[in-house]
Amino acid sequence: MMLLNIQPQTVGIIAGIFSAVSLLPQLVKMLKEKKPQDVSMLMFVTLLVGLVLWIIYGIMQEDWPIICTNSFSLVVNTAIITLNIIYKNRE
């Protein structure tokens, strides 16, 4: 099979990139509409904690793909939480 020729780290990097950009559409929508979305803040806070733990794990393992992709996700997730709070306070 062709998958046997792919390095595990390559699969991890690709997975990390897709995971990291998965929240970008939500962020773009919030920025365009400038209003809070019907999203679960609990889900985003839980994700935030998970991302911080992944970054710590990546640092402990000295695994730059884990550190970089999860740091990017952390920034996007934090922006979504912050914008949600700001837009809800304007209503």
mmCIF file of N, CA, C and O in Angstrom:
data_model
loop_
_atom_site.group_PDB
_atom_site.id
_atom_site.type_symbol
_atom_site.label_atom_id
_atom_site.label_comp_id
_atom_site.label_asym_id
_atom_site.label_seq_id
_atom_site.Cartn_x
_atom_site.Cartn_y
_atom_site.Cartn_z
ATOM 1 N N MET A 1 0.829 -1.194 0.000
ATOM 2 C CA MET A 1 0.000 0.000 0.000
ATOM 3 C C MET A 1 0.870 1.252 0.000
ATOM 4 O O MET A 1 1.932 1.272 0.588
ATOM 5 N N MET A 2 0.357 2.283 -0.605
ATOM 6 C CA MET A 2 1.087 3.530 -0.700
ATOM 7 C C MET A 2 1.257 4.192 0.674
ATOM 8 O O MET A 2 2.236 4.860 0.925
ATOM 9 N N LEU A 3 0.309 4.002 1.565
ATOM 10 C CA LEU A 3 0.386 4.617 2.892
ATOM 11 C C LEU A 3 1.592 4.138 3.677
ATOM 12 O O LEU A 3 2.077 4.827 4.560
ATOM 13 N N LEU A 4 2.083 2.960 3.370
ATOM 14 C CA LEU A 4 3.235 2.433 4.095
ATOM 15 C C LEU A 4 4.508 3.221 3.817
ATOM 16 O O LEU A 4 5.458 3.147 4.577
ATOM 17 N N ASN A 5 4.537 3.983 2.721
ATOM 18 C CA ASN A 5 5.707 4.778 2.374
ATOM 19 C C ASN A 5 5.700 6.156 3.021
ATOM 20 O O ASN A 5 6.665 6.890 2.890
ATOM 21 N N ILE A 6 4.611 6.533 3.669
ATOM 22 C CA ILE A 6 4.496 7.853 4.289
ATOM 23 C C ILE A 6 5.022 7.783 5.721
ATOM 24 O O ILE A 6 4.666 6.894 6.481
ATOM 25 N N GLN A 7 5.854 8.728 6.057
ATOM 26 C CA GLN A 7 6.402 8.796 7.406
ATOM 27 C C GLN A 7 5.312 9.200 8.405
ATOM 28 O O GLN A 7 4.501 10.086 8.106
ATOM 29 N N PRO A 8 5.303 8.597 9.587
ATOM 30 C CA PRO A 8 4.301 8.969 10.589
ATOM 31 C C PRO A 8 4.316 10.454 10.933
ATOM 32 O O PRO A 8 3.269 11.057 11.145
ATOM 33 N N GLN A 9 5.505 11.055 10.961
ATOM 34 C CA GLN A 9 5.583 12.486 11.293
ATOM 35 C C GLN A 9 4.912 13.327 10.212
ATOM 36 O O GLN A 9 4.300 14.352 10.512
ATOM 37 N N THR A 10 4.988 12.885 8.962
ATOM 38 C CA THR A 10 4.323 13.599 7.873
ATOM 39 C C THR A 10 2.811 13.592 8.068
ATOM 40 O O THR A 10 2.150 14.620 7.903
ATOM 41 N N VAL A 11 2.277 12.446 8.435
ATOM 42 C CA VAL A 11 0.841 12.346 8.717
ATOM 43 C C VAL A 11 0.480 13.258 9.885
ATOM 44 O O VAL A 11 -0.527 13.970 9.846
ATOM 45 N N GLY A 12 1.315 13.282 10.920
ATOM 46 C CA GLY A 12 1.070 14.145 12.075
ATOM 47 C C GLY A 12 1.084 15.618 11.716
ATOM 48 O O GLY A 12 0.256 16.398 12.201
ATOM 49 N N ILE A 13 2.012 16.012 10.868
ATOM 50 C CA ILE A 13 2.095 17.416 10.442
ATOM 51 C C ILE A 13 0.849 17.797 9.646
ATOM 52 O O ILE A 13 0.245 18.852 9.879
ATOM 53 N N ILE A 14 0.440 16.940 8.717
ATOM 54 C CA ILE A 14 -0.752 17.224 7.909
ATOM 55 C C ILE A 14 -1.992 17.299 8.797
ATOM 56 O O ILE A 14 -2.819 18.211 8.665
ATOM 57 N N ALA A 15 -2.116 16.365 9.728
ATOM 58 C CA ALA A 15 -3.254 16.378 10.666
ATOM 59 C C ALA A 15 -3.240 17.647 11.507
ATOM 60 O O ALA A 15 -4.291 18.266 11.734
ATOM 61 N N GLY A 16 -2.074 18.044 11.965
ATOM 62 C CA GLY A 16 -1.955 19.259 12.769
ATOM 63 C C GLY A 16 -2.357 20.507 12.008
ATOM 64 O O GLY A 16 -3.013 21.396 12.548
ATOM 65 N N ILE A 17 -1.973 20.565 10.739
ATOM 66 C CA ILE A 17 -2.337 21.724 9.909
ATOM 67 C C ILE A 17 -3.852 21.803 9.728
ATOM 68 O O ILE A 17 -4.456 22.864 9.895
ATOM 69 N N PHE A 18 -4.473 20.663 9.396
ATOM 70 C CA PHE A 18 -5.929 20.665 9.233
ATOM 71 C C PHE A 18 -6.630 21.030 10.534
ATOM 72 O O PHE A 18 -7.602 21.794 10.536
ATOM 73 N N SER A 19 -6.153 20.493 11.648
ATOM 74 C CA SER A 19 -6.758 20.828 12.947
ATOM 75 C C SER A 19 -6.581 22.305 13.269
ATOM 76 O O SER A 19 -7.488 22.950 13.791
ATOM 77 N N ALA A 20 -5.402 22.829 12.947
ATOM 78 C CA ALA A 20 -5.106 24.222 13.266
ATOM 79 C C ALA A 20 -5.977 25.194 12.487
ATOM 80 O O ALA A 20 -6.402 26.220 13.017
ATOM 81 N N VAL A 21 -6.271 24.889 11.228
ATOM 82 C CA VAL A 21 -7.056 25.819 10.422
ATOM 83 C C VAL A 21 -8.568 25.565 10.525
ATOM 84 O O VAL A 21 -9.351 26.333 9.962
ATOM 85 N N SER A 22 -8.962 24.552 11.248
ATOM 86 C CA SER A 22 -10.386 24.196 11.302
ATOM 87 C C SER A 22 -11.265 25.286 11.911
ATOM 88 O O SER A 22 -12.441 25.390 11.574
ATOM 89 N N LEU A 23 -10.714 26.113 12.785
ATOM 90 C CA LEU A 23 -11.498 27.174 13.420
ATOM 91 C C LEU A 23 -11.458 28.496 12.657
ATOM 92 O O LEU A 23 -12.180 29.435 13.008
ATOM 93 N N LEU A 24 -10.625 28.585 11.630
ATOM 94 C CA LEU A 24 -10.526 29.844 10.879
ATOM 95 C C LEU A 24 -11.856 30.290 10.266
ATOM 96 O O LEU A 24 -12.177 31.485 10.335
ATOM 97 N N PRO A 25 -12.672 29.397 9.684
ATOM 98 C CA PRO A 25 -13.956 29.869 9.145
ATOM 99 C C PRO A 25 -14.844 30.519 10.214
ATOM 100 O O PRO A 25 -15.504 31.524 9.943
ATOM 101 N N GLN A 26 -14.835 29.982 11.425
ATOM 102 C CA GLN A 26 -15.626 30.562 12.516
ATOM 103 C C GLN A 26 -15.101 31.952 12.863
ATOM 104 O O GLN A 26 -15.873 32.891 13.053
ATOM 105 N N LEU A 27 -13.785 32.095 12.922
ATOM 106 C CA LEU A 27 -13.179 33.389 13.237
ATOM 107 C C LEU A 27 -13.487 34.414 12.153
ATOM 108 O O LEU A 27 -13.871 35.548 12.456
ATOM 109 N N VAL A 28 -13.357 34.034 10.902
ATOM 110 C CA VAL A 28 -13.643 34.943 9.787
ATOM 111 C C VAL A 28 -15.104 35.388 9.818
ATOM 112 O O VAL A 28 -15.415 36.571 9.638
ATOM 113 N N LYS A 29 -16.005 34.452 10.083
ATOM 114 C CA LYS A 29 -17.431 34.781 10.161
ATOM 115 C C LYS A 29 -17.696 35.779 11.284
ATOM 116 O O LYS A 29 -18.433 36.748 11.097
ATOM 117 N N MET A 30 -17.066 35.573 12.436
ATOM 118 C CA MET A 30 -17.260 36.500 13.555
ATOM 119 C C MET A 30 -16.725 37.883 13.216
ATOM 120 O O MET A 30 -17.336 38.894 13.564
ATOM 121 N N LEU A 31 -15.577 37.936 12.556
ATOM 122 C CA LEU A 31 -14.988 39.223 12.203
ATOM 123 C C LEU A 31 -15.840 39.974 11.184
ATOM 124 O O LEU A 31 -15.989 41.194 11.270
ATOM 125 N N LYS A 32 -16.416 39.259 10.237
ATOM 126 C CA LYS A 32 -17.256 39.896 9.214
ATOM 127 C C LYS A 32 -18.575 40.392 9.793
ATOM 128 O O LYS A 32 -19.008 41.500 9.510
ATOM 129 N N GLU A 33 -19.223 39.552 10.600
ATOM 130 C CA GLU A 33 -20.554 39.895 11.108
ATOM 131 C C GLU A 33 -20.516 40.762 12.361
ATOM 132 O O GLU A 33 -21.499 41.402 12.703
ATOM 133 N N LYS A 34 -19.396 40.766 13.044
ATOM 134 C CA LYS A 34 -19.214 41.562 14.262
ATOM 135 C C LYS A 34 -20.350 41.371 15.282
ATOM 136 O O LYS A 34 -20.851 42.320 15.875
ATOM 137 N N LYS A 35 -20.738 40.121 15.439
ATOM 138 C CA LYS A 35 -21.734 39.790 16.456
ATOM 139 C C LYS A 35 -21.423 38.409 17.004
ATOM 140 O O LYS A 35 -20.794 37.592 16.324
ATOM 141 N N PRO A 36 -21.850 38.162 18.249
ATOM 142 C CA PRO A 36 -21.553 36.856 18.844
ATOM 143 C C PRO A 36 -22.297 35.748 18.112
ATOM 144 O O PRO A 36 -23.409 35.938 17.625
ATOM 145 N N GLN A 37 -21.649 34.627 18.026
ATOM 146 C CA GLN A 37 -22.257 33.490 17.359
ATOM 147 C C GLN A 37 -22.910 32.583 18.399
ATOM 148 O O GLN A 37 -22.619 32.654 19.586
ATOM 149 N N ASP A 38 -23.789 31.738 17.929
ATOM 150 C CA ASP A 38 -24.387 30.739 18.802
ATOM 151 C C ASP A 38 -23.428 29.561 18.909
ATOM 152 O O ASP A 38 -23.629 28.518 18.297
ATOM 153 N N VAL A 39 -22.372 29.774 19.659
ATOM 154 C CA VAL A 39 -21.375 28.736 19.867
ATOM 155 C C VAL A 39 -21.262 28.450 21.353
ATOM 156 O O VAL A 39 -21.550 29.303 22.189
ATOM 157 N N SER A 40 -20.852 27.253 21.654
ATOM 158 C CA SER A 40 -20.690 26.853 23.042
ATOM 159 C C SER A 40 -19.359 27.377 23.571
ATOM 160 O O SER A 40 -18.291 26.933 23.150
ATOM 161 N N MET A 41 -19.441 28.328 24.497
ATOM 162 C CA MET A 41 -18.216 28.841 25.106
ATOM 163 C C MET A 41 -17.519 27.742 25.903
ATOM 164 O O MET A 41 -16.286 27.710 25.968
ATOM 165 N N LEU A 42 -18.295 26.835 26.485
ATOM 166 C CA LEU A 42 -17.700 25.727 27.224
ATOM 167 C C LEU A 42 -16.824 24.882 26.304
ATOM 168 O O LEU A 42 -15.729 24.456 26.680
ATOM 169 N N MET A 43 -17.289 24.663 25.081
ATOM 170 C CA MET A 43 -16.499 23.896 24.121
ATOM 171 C C MET A 43 -15.189 24.607 23.802
ATOM 172 O O MET A 43 -14.128 23.993 23.787
ATOM 173 N N PHE A 44 -15.251 25.922 23.587
ATOM 174 C CA PHE A 44 -14.035 26.658 23.259
ATOM 175 C C PHE A 44 -13.069 26.736 24.443
ATOM 176 O O PHE A 44 -11.856 26.652 24.267
ATOM 177 N N VAL A 45 -13.592 26.861 25.660
ATOM 178 C CA VAL A 45 -12.729 26.888 26.841
ATOM 179 C C VAL A 45 -12.092 25.510 27.049
ATOM 180 O O VAL A 45 -10.899 25.409 27.368
ATOM 181 N N THR A 46 -12.864 24.457 26.838
ATOM 182 C CA THR A 46 -12.327 23.096 26.950
ATOM 183 C C THR A 46 -11.236 22.880 25.903
ATOM 184 O O THR A 46 -10.171 22.322 26.204
ATOM 185 N N LEU A 47 -11.485 23.332 24.691
ATOM 186 C CA LEU A 47 -10.488 23.231 23.625
ATOM 187 C C LEU A 47 -9.238 24.022 23.989
ATOM 188 O O LEU A 47 -8.109 23.564 23.761
ATOM 189 N N LEU A 48 -9.420 25.198 24.571
ATOM 190 C CA LEU A 48 -8.295 26.035 24.991
ATOM 191 C C LEU A 48 -7.394 25.278 25.963
ATOM 192 O O LEU A 48 -6.174 25.261 25.819
ATOM 193 N N VAL A 49 -7.999 24.639 26.962
ATOM 194 C CA VAL A 49 -7.228 23.865 27.941
ATOM 195 C C VAL A 49 -6.482 22.725 27.242
ATOM 196 O O VAL A 49 -5.294 22.489 27.494
ATOM 197 N N GLY A 50 -7.172 22.025 26.347
ATOM 198 C CA GLY A 50 -6.534 20.941 25.613
ATOM 199 C C GLY A 50 -5.357 21.419 24.780
ATOM 200 O O GLY A 50 -4.307 20.759 24.734
ATOM 201 N N LEU A 51 -5.501 22.568 24.139
ATOM 202 C CA LEU A 51 -4.418 23.114 23.315
ATOM 203 C C LEU A 51 -3.209 23.479 24.164
ATOM 204 O O LEU A 51 -2.066 23.210 23.778
ATOM 205 N N VAL A 52 -3.454 24.084 25.319
ATOM 206 C CA VAL A 52 -2.343 24.423 26.220
ATOM 207 C C VAL A 52 -1.608 23.149 26.632
ATOM 208 O O VAL A 52 -0.371 23.094 26.632
ATOM 209 N N LEU A 53 -2.366 22.102 26.956
ATOM 210 C CA LEU A 53 -1.740 20.839 27.348
ATOM 211 C C LEU A 53 -0.957 20.212 26.193
ATOM 212 O O LEU A 53 0.137 19.668 26.401
ATOM 213 N N TRP A 54 -1.482 20.304 24.969
ATOM 214 C CA TRP A 54 -0.746 19.799 23.811
ATOM 215 C C TRP A 54 0.554 20.566 23.610
ATOM 216 O O TRP A 54 1.585 19.986 23.265
ATOM 217 N N ILE A 55 0.517 21.876 23.814
ATOM 218 C CA ILE A 55 1.733 22.687 23.666
ATOM 219 C C ILE A 55 2.760 22.282 24.718
ATOM 220 O O ILE A 55 3.950 22.116 24.410
ATOM 221 N N ILE A 56 2.308 22.105 25.955
ATOM 222 C CA ILE A 56 3.217 21.658 27.022
ATOM 223 C C ILE A 56 3.818 20.301 26.671
ATOM 224 O O ILE A 56 5.023 20.082 26.809
ATOM 225 N N TYR A 57 2.973 19.396 26.198
ATOM 226 C CA TYR A 57 3.447 18.077 25.786
ATOM 227 C C TYR A 57 4.476 18.200 24.653
ATOM 228 O O TYR A 57 5.525 17.554 24.689
ATOM 229 N N GLY A 58 4.184 19.046 23.667
ATOM 230 C CA GLY A 58 5.115 19.248 22.561
ATOM 231 C C GLY A 58 6.450 19.789 23.031
ATOM 232 O O GLY A 58 7.516 19.377 22.540
ATOM 233 N N ILE A 59 6.418 20.703 23.993
ATOM 234 C CA ILE A 59 7.657 21.250 24.552
ATOM 235 C C ILE A 59 8.432 20.149 25.276
ATOM 236 O O ILE A 59 9.653 20.016 25.113
ATOM 237 N N MET A 60 7.711 19.347 26.050
ATOM 238 C CA MET A 60 8.358 18.257 26.779
ATOM 239 C C MET A 60 8.992 17.240 25.824
ATOM 240 O O MET A 60 10.055 16.690 26.110
ATOM 241 N N GLN A 61 8.351 17.014 24.684
ATOM 242 C CA GLN A 61 8.851 16.049 23.699
ATOM 243 C C GLN A 61 9.773 16.690 22.661
ATOM 244 O O GLN A 61 10.313 16.002 21.811
ATOM 245 N N GLU A 62 9.909 18.026 22.744
ATOM 246 C CA GLU A 62 10.667 18.797 21.756
ATOM 247 C C GLU A 62 10.172 18.490 20.338
ATOM 248 O O GLU A 62 10.942 18.278 19.409
ATOM 249 N N ASP A 63 8.852 18.515 20.195
ATOM 250 C CA ASP A 63 8.203 18.191 18.926
ATOM 251 C C ASP A 63 7.633 19.476 18.332
ATOM 252 O O ASP A 63 6.541 19.922 18.689
ATOM 253 N N TRP A 64 8.386 20.079 17.408
ATOM 254 C CA TRP A 64 8.011 21.376 16.860
ATOM 255 C C TRP A 64 6.707 21.371 16.084
ATOM 256 O O TRP A 64 5.955 22.348 16.172
ATOM 257 N N PRO A 65 6.383 20.326 15.323
ATOM 258 C CA PRO A 65 5.081 20.336 14.649
ATOM 259 C C PRO A 65 3.914 20.420 15.637
ATOM 260 O O PRO A 65 2.948 21.146 15.403
ATOM 261 N N ILE A 66 4.003 19.713 16.744
ATOM 262 C CA ILE A 66 2.942 19.780 17.762
ATOM 263 C C ILE A 66 2.902 21.168 18.381
ATOM 264 O O ILE A 66 1.832 21.748 18.570
ATOM 265 N N ILE A 67 4.046 21.706 18.693
ATOM 266 C CA ILE A 67 4.110 23.036 19.310
ATOM 267 C C ILE A 67 3.534 24.093 18.368
ATOM 268 O O ILE A 67 2.690 24.909 18.768
ATOM 269 N N CYS A 68 3.962 24.082 17.123
ATOM 270 C CA CYS A 68 3.555 25.119 16.163
ATOM 271 C C CYS A 68 2.072 25.044 15.814
ATOM 272 O O CYS A 68 1.371 26.063 15.845
ATOM 273 N N THR A 69 1.585 23.851 15.474
ATOM 274 C CA THR A 69 0.189 23.752 15.058
ATOM 275 C C THR A 69 -0.761 24.053 16.211
ATOM 276 O O THR A 69 -1.772 24.729 16.017
ATOM 277 N N ASN A 70 -0.425 23.594 17.402
ATOM 278 C CA ASN A 70 -1.300 23.851 18.536
ATOM 279 C C ASN A 70 -1.194 25.291 19.027
ATOM 280 O O ASN A 70 -2.165 25.848 19.536
ATOM 281 N N SER A 71 -0.039 25.913 18.857
ATOM 282 C CA SER A 71 0.093 27.333 19.209
ATOM 283 C C SER A 71 -0.767 28.187 18.283
ATOM 284 O O SER A 71 -1.441 29.125 18.733
ATOM 285 N N PHE A 72 -0.755 27.858 16.986
ATOM 286 C CA PHE A 72 -1.605 28.573 16.041
ATOM 287 C C PHE A 72 -3.078 28.392 16.407
ATOM 288 O O PHE A 72 -3.845 29.354 16.444
ATOM 289 N N SER A 73 -3.467 27.156 16.721
ATOM 290 C CA SER A 73 -4.848 26.884 17.129
ATOM 291 C C SER A 73 -5.209 27.658 18.392
ATOM 292 O O SER A 73 -6.332 28.151 18.531
ATOM 293 N N LEU A 74 -4.260 27.759 19.310
ATOM 294 C CA LEU A 74 -4.489 28.496 20.556
ATOM 295 C C LEU A 74 -4.771 29.967 20.271
ATOM 296 O O LEU A 74 -5.686 30.554 20.855
ATOM 297 N N VAL A 75 -4.027 30.561 19.359
ATOM 298 C CA VAL A 75 -4.238 31.971 18.999
ATOM 299 C C VAL A 75 -5.630 32.154 18.387
ATOM 300 O O VAL A 75 -6.365 33.073 18.766
ATOM 301 N N VAL A 76 -6.001 31.278 17.451
ATOM 302 C CA VAL A 76 -7.312 31.381 16.799
ATOM 303 C C VAL A 76 -8.425 31.176 17.822
ATOM 304 O O VAL A 76 -9.400 31.936 17.855
ATOM 305 N N ASN A 77 -8.291 30.169 18.674
ATOM 306 C CA ASN A 77 -9.297 29.879 19.690
ATOM 307 C C ASN A 77 -9.442 31.042 20.672
ATOM 308 O O ASN A 77 -10.561 31.431 21.026
ATOM 309 N N THR A 78 -8.323 31.610 21.081
ATOM 310 C CA THR A 78 -8.354 32.758 21.994
ATOM 311 C C THR A 78 -9.038 33.953 21.326
ATOM 312 O O THR A 78 -9.814 34.678 21.967
ATOM 313 N N ALA A 79 -8.765 34.161 20.050
ATOM 314 C CA ALA A 79 -9.414 35.258 19.317
ATOM 315 C C ALA A 79 -10.921 35.054 19.258
ATOM 316 O O ALA A 79 -11.691 36.009 19.442
ATOM 317 N N ILE A 80 -11.359 33.829 19.022
ATOM 318 C CA ILE A 80 -12.799 33.547 18.967
ATOM 319 C C ILE A 80 -13.450 33.814 20.324
ATOM 320 O O ILE A 80 -14.500 34.460 20.397
ATOM 321 N N ILE A 81 -12.826 33.346 21.385
ATOM 322 C CA ILE A 81 -13.375 33.582 22.737
ATOM 323 C C ILE A 81 -13.428 35.075 23.034
ATOM 324 O O ILE A 81 -14.436 35.589 23.519
ATOM 325 N N THR A 82 -12.340 35.783 22.728
ATOM 326 C CA THR A 82 -12.273 37.228 22.995
ATOM 327 C C THR A 82 -13.330 37.990 22.209
ATOM 328 O O THR A 82 -14.051 38.834 22.766
ATOM 329 N N LEU A 83 -13.440 37.695 20.908
ATOM 330 C CA LEU A 83 -14.446 38.381 20.086
ATOM 331 C C LEU A 83 -15.858 38.065 20.549
ATOM 332 O O LEU A 83 -16.726 38.951 20.560
ATOM 333 N N ASN A 84 -16.090 36.834 20.953
ATOM 334 C CA ASN A 84 -17.401 36.462 21.439
ATOM 335 C C ASN A 84 -17.766 37.284 22.677
ATOM 336 O O ASN A 84 -18.887 37.788 22.794
ATOM 337 N N ILE A 85 -16.825 37.454 23.589
ATOM 338 C CA ILE A 85 -17.062 38.238 24.798
ATOM 339 C C ILE A 85 -17.295 39.710 24.439
ATOM 340 O O ILE A 85 -18.228 40.352 24.928
ATOM 341 N N ILE A 86 -16.445 40.256 23.562
ATOM 342 C CA ILE A 86 -16.578 41.664 23.162
ATOM 343 C C ILE A 86 -17.916 41.923 22.499
ATOM 344 O O ILE A 86 -18.627 42.877 22.832
ATOM 345 N N TYR A 87 -18.290 41.071 21.549
ATOM 346 C CA TYR A 87 -19.543 41.280 20.817
ATOM 347 C C TYR A 87 -20.768 41.071 21.700
ATOM 348 O O TYR A 87 -21.777 41.754 21.519
ATOM 349 N N LYS A 88 -20.690 40.161 22.664
ATOM 350 C CA LYS A 88 -21.822 39.956 23.572
ATOM 351 C C LYS A 88 -21.987 41.163 24.490
ATOM 352 O O LYS A 88 -23.112 41.532 24.841
ATOM 353 N N ASN A 89 -20.883 41.787 24.890
ATOM 354 C CA ASN A 89 -20.964 42.966 25.753
ATOM 355 C C ASN A 89 -21.512 44.190 25.023
ATOM 356 O O ASN A 89 -21.986 45.114 25.651
ATOM 357 N N ARG A 90 -21.446 44.204 23.709
ATOM 358 C CA ARG A 90 -21.974 45.331 22.925
ATOM 359 C C ARG A 90 -23.480 45.258 22.759
ATOM 360 O O ARG A 90 -24.103 46.247 22.417
ATOM 361 N N GLU A 91 -24.039 44.076 22.952
ATOM 362 C CA GLU A 91 -25.491 43.929 22.744
ATOM 363 C C GLU A 91 -26.276 44.507 23.899
ATOM 364 O O GLU A 91 -25.976 44.576 24.996
#
